[in-house]
Amino acid sequence: MLFRSTGGTIDLPAVLTPFIETIASKRFDASAHLNYQPSSGESFSAKAAGMKFSHNVLYGTVPFNAVQTNTYLDIQYTTDIAQHKLLFGSASTTDFFDNRTLASTTSNSYFNSDVGFFMQDEWQISGLWTLLASGRIDVQNKFGTDRKSTRLNS
């Protein structure tokens, strides 16, 4: 009997008497945020977060073991130049799933990552009008292509 799960396929014995599912999970989360203003009209910001999740399960007597790790990082710099408020930044994420099950007939371990770069110009044209222009590019290893987006608001 094959049992399919996110982490892969496990070949279970045809008869499991009694069938007992035992789950033991461990999780660790952490995050940080830093703001720095070296001068008026100028700022630097950094945000980071991470998570590690260990998943150990027994399906009867057959084990399923996996570890998943996620990270996030966002860095931004803003500055005011005349009527322009400029923002430059980068953001990245990673997702790593490691199937450590010895009885697994297939492995669904994977690693996904993406990094993006963005910029924005908020231009105060007059007391009534503001023009906002921005652009972003993302590079994702899962899809193998660049994703681009642009915005123009007034």
mmCIF file of C-alpha atoms in Angstrom:
data_model
loop_
_atom_site.group_PDB
_atom_site.id
_atom_site.type_symbol
_atom_site.label_atom_id
_atom_site.label_comp_id
_atom_site.label_asym_id
_atom_site.label_seq_id
_atom_site.Cartn_x
_atom_site.Cartn_y
_atom_site.Cartn_z
ATOM 1 C CA MET A 1 0.000 0.000 0.000
ATOM 2 C CA LEU A 2 1.448 3.364 -1.017
ATOM 3 C CA PHE A 3 0.865 6.400 1.206
ATOM 4 C CA ARG A 4 1.318 9.782 -0.510
ATOM 5 C CA SER A 5 2.171 12.949 1.413
ATOM 6 C CA THR A 6 3.791 16.319 0.768
ATOM 7 C CA GLY A 7 7.218 14.839 1.483
ATOM 8 C CA GLY A 8 6.983 11.877 -0.886
ATOM 9 C CA THR A 9 5.544 8.395 -1.184
ATOM 10 C CA ILE A 10 6.020 5.760 1.526
ATOM 11 C CA ASP A 11 5.500 2.045 0.952
ATOM 12 C CA LEU A 12 3.396 0.974 3.965
ATOM 13 C CA PRO A 13 2.805 -2.641 4.951
ATOM 14 C CA ALA A 14 -0.534 -3.901 3.596
ATOM 15 C CA VAL A 15 -1.816 -4.681 7.111
ATOM 16 C CA LEU A 16 -1.234 -2.256 9.936
ATOM 17 C CA THR A 17 -2.913 -3.564 13.038
ATOM 18 C CA PRO A 18 -3.509 -1.442 14.953
ATOM 19 C CA PHE A 19 -2.857 1.676 12.867
ATOM 20 C CA ILE A 20 -1.405 4.371 15.120
ATOM 21 C CA GLU A 21 -0.341 7.793 13.908
ATOM 22 C CA THR A 22 2.207 9.531 16.122
ATOM 23 C CA ILE A 23 3.316 13.089 15.367
ATOM 24 C CA ALA A 24 6.206 14.965 16.975
ATOM 25 C CA SER A 25 6.947 18.428 15.620
ATOM 26 C CA LYS A 26 9.487 21.055 16.590
ATOM 27 C CA ARG A 27 9.311 24.626 15.341
ATOM 28 C CA PHE A 28 11.570 27.644 15.756
ATOM 29 C CA ASP A 29 10.646 31.137 14.509
ATOM 30 C CA ALA A 30 12.714 34.323 14.665
ATOM 31 C CA SER A 31 12.411 37.834 13.227
ATOM 32 C CA ALA A 32 14.136 41.198 13.458
ATOM 33 C CA HIS A 33 13.536 44.744 12.217
ATOM 34 C CA LEU A 34 16.110 47.556 12.081
ATOM 35 C CA ASN A 35 15.467 51.226 11.224
ATOM 36 C CA TYR A 36 18.252 53.795 10.843
ATOM 37 C CA GLN A 37 17.945 57.496 9.910
ATOM 38 C CA PRO A 38 21.388 58.993 9.231
ATOM 39 C CA SER A 39 19.865 62.394 8.359
ATOM 40 C CA SER A 40 16.561 64.179 7.840
ATOM 41 C CA GLY A 41 14.788 62.867 4.720
ATOM 42 C CA GLU A 42 16.913 59.731 4.559
ATOM 43 C CA SER A 43 16.279 56.289 6.082
ATOM 44 C CA PHE A 44 17.447 52.701 5.924
ATOM 45 C CA SER A 45 15.285 49.726 6.915
ATOM 46 C CA ALA A 46 16.030 46.005 7.145
ATOM 47 C CA LYS A 47 13.659 43.178 8.058
ATOM 48 C CA ALA A 48 14.552 39.523 8.431
ATOM 49 C CA ALA A 49 12.623 36.432 9.458
ATOM 50 C CA GLY A 50 13.193 32.716 9.517
ATOM 51 C CA MET A 51 11.519 29.481 10.491
ATOM 52 C CA LYS A 52 12.702 25.903 10.935
ATOM 53 C CA PHE A 53 10.139 23.118 11.269
ATOM 54 C CA SER A 54 10.997 19.481 12.037
ATOM 55 C CA HIS A 55 8.242 16.964 11.370
ATOM 56 C CA ASN A 56 8.602 13.403 12.656
ATOM 57 C CA VAL A 57 5.631 11.093 12.160
ATOM 58 C CA LEU A 58 5.021 7.383 12.589
ATOM 59 C CA TYR A 59 2.326 5.824 10.402
ATOM 60 C CA GLY A 60 1.976 2.591 12.347
ATOM 61 C CA THR A 61 5.630 1.539 12.379
ATOM 62 C CA VAL A 62 6.696 3.405 9.222
ATOM 63 C CA PRO A 63 8.464 6.741 9.842
ATOM 64 C CA PHE A 64 8.150 9.985 7.913
ATOM 65 C CA ASN A 65 10.803 12.599 8.726
ATOM 66 C CA ALA A 66 11.243 16.013 7.148
ATOM 67 C CA VAL A 67 12.697 19.426 7.898
ATOM 68 C CA GLN A 68 11.475 22.667 6.320
ATOM 69 C CA THR A 69 13.372 25.971 6.516
ATOM 70 C CA ASN A 70 12.072 29.356 5.320
ATOM 71 C CA THR A 71 13.862 32.728 5.280
ATOM 72 C CA TYR A 72 12.831 36.268 4.356
ATOM 73 C CA LEU A 73 14.946 39.426 3.981
ATOM 74 C CA ASP A 74 13.800 42.921 2.967
ATOM 75 C CA ILE A 75 16.126 45.940 2.699
ATOM 76 C CA GLN A 76 14.970 49.472 1.788
ATOM 77 C CA TYR A 77 16.606 52.875 1.426
ATOM 78 C CA THR A 78 14.611 56.119 1.075
ATOM 79 C CA THR A 79 15.806 59.638 0.381
ATOM 80 C CA ASP A 80 14.206 62.993 -0.400
ATOM 81 C CA ILE A 81 15.610 64.995 -3.311
ATOM 82 C CA ALA A 82 13.724 68.250 -4.058
ATOM 83 C CA GLN A 83 10.087 67.215 -4.801
ATOM 84 C CA HIS A 84 11.025 63.535 -5.191
ATOM 85 C CA LYS A 85 10.833 60.872 -2.513
ATOM 86 C CA LEU A 86 12.926 57.961 -3.820
ATOM 87 C CA LEU A 87 12.779 54.400 -2.537
ATOM 88 C CA PHE A 88 15.197 51.616 -3.496
ATOM 89 C CA GLY A 89 15.044 48.101 -2.154
ATOM 90 C CA SER A 90 15.472 44.382 -2.406
ATOM 91 C CA ALA A 91 13.569 41.426 -0.987
ATOM 92 C CA SER A 92 14.392 37.728 -1.003
ATOM 93 C CA THR A 93 12.832 34.500 0.223
ATOM 94 C CA THR A 94 13.980 30.896 0.408
ATOM 95 C CA ASP A 95 12.019 27.709 1.072
ATOM 96 C CA PHE A 96 13.905 24.438 1.628
ATOM 97 C CA PHE A 97 12.080 21.151 2.264
ATOM 98 C CA ASP A 98 14.287 18.171 3.089
ATOM 99 C CA ASN A 99 12.554 14.785 3.027
ATOM 100 C CA ARG A 100 14.655 12.590 5.340
ATOM 101 C CA THR A 101 12.407 9.542 5.220
ATOM 102 C CA LEU A 102 14.468 6.413 4.586
ATOM 103 C CA ALA A 103 11.403 4.345 3.595
ATOM 104 C CA SER A 104 10.321 6.878 0.966
ATOM 105 C CA THR A 105 10.171 5.468 -2.561
ATOM 106 C CA THR A 106 10.244 8.987 -4.040
ATOM 107 C CA SER A 107 11.727 12.192 -2.736
ATOM 108 C CA ASN A 108 9.896 15.482 -2.859
ATOM 109 C CA SER A 109 12.750 17.487 -1.360
ATOM 110 C CA TYR A 110 12.998 20.908 -2.964
ATOM 111 C CA PHE A 111 14.616 24.331 -2.771
ATOM 112 C CA ASN A 112 12.853 27.466 -3.999
ATOM 113 C CA SER A 113 14.259 30.970 -3.878
ATOM 114 C CA ASP A 114 13.468 34.343 -5.298
ATOM 115 C CA VAL A 115 15.049 37.752 -5.093
ATOM 116 C CA GLY A 116 13.448 41.005 -6.156
ATOM 117 C CA PHE A 117 14.718 44.510 -6.730
ATOM 118 C CA PHE A 118 12.436 47.530 -6.742
ATOM 119 C CA MET A 119 12.452 51.307 -6.971
ATOM 120 C CA GLN A 120 9.828 53.989 -6.570
ATOM 121 C CA ASP A 121 9.683 57.731 -7.250
ATOM 122 C CA GLU A 122 6.951 59.720 -5.519
ATOM 123 C CA TRP A 123 7.025 63.113 -7.221
ATOM 124 C CA GLN A 124 5.071 65.997 -5.690
ATOM 125 C CA ILE A 125 4.164 67.857 -8.906
ATOM 126 C CA SER A 126 2.035 70.480 -7.156
ATOM 127 C CA GLY A 127 0.042 70.915 -3.967
ATOM 128 C CA LEU A 128 -2.786 68.879 -5.521
ATOM 129 C CA TRP A 129 -0.923 66.380 -7.693
ATOM 130 C CA THR A 130 1.515 63.604 -6.869
ATOM 131 C CA LEU A 131 2.886 61.211 -9.476
ATOM 132 C CA LEU A 132 4.014 57.780 -8.281
ATOM 133 C CA ALA A 133 6.136 55.636 -10.601
ATOM 134 C CA SER A 134 7.672 52.303 -9.621
ATOM 135 C CA GLY A 135 9.259 49.204 -11.066
ATOM 136 C CA ARG A 136 10.178 45.754 -9.810
ATOM 137 C CA ILE A 137 12.008 42.720 -11.143
ATOM 138 C CA ASP A 138 11.942 39.275 -9.516
ATOM 139 C CA VAL A 139 14.187 36.319 -10.251
ATOM 140 C CA GLN A 140 12.714 32.965 -9.218
ATOM 141 C CA ASN A 141 14.647 29.722 -9.461
ATOM 142 C CA LYS A 142 11.472 27.619 -9.608
ATOM 143 C CA PHE A 143 10.187 29.181 -12.829
ATOM 144 C CA GLY A 144 13.541 30.049 -14.396
ATOM 145 C CA THR A 145 12.381 33.421 -15.694
ATOM 146 C CA ASP A 146 12.327 37.032 -14.602
ATOM 147 C CA ARG A 147 9.029 38.580 -13.528
ATOM 148 C CA LYS A 148 8.749 42.334 -14.141
ATOM 149 C CA SER A 149 6.079 44.770 -13.030
ATOM 150 C CA THR A 150 5.703 48.508 -13.429
ATOM 151 C CA ARG A 151 3.210 50.935 -11.927
ATOM 152 C CA LEU A 152 2.222 54.514 -12.658
ATOM 153 C CA ASN A 153 -0.290 56.281 -10.378
ATOM 154 C CA SER A 154 -1.358 59.881 -9.999
#
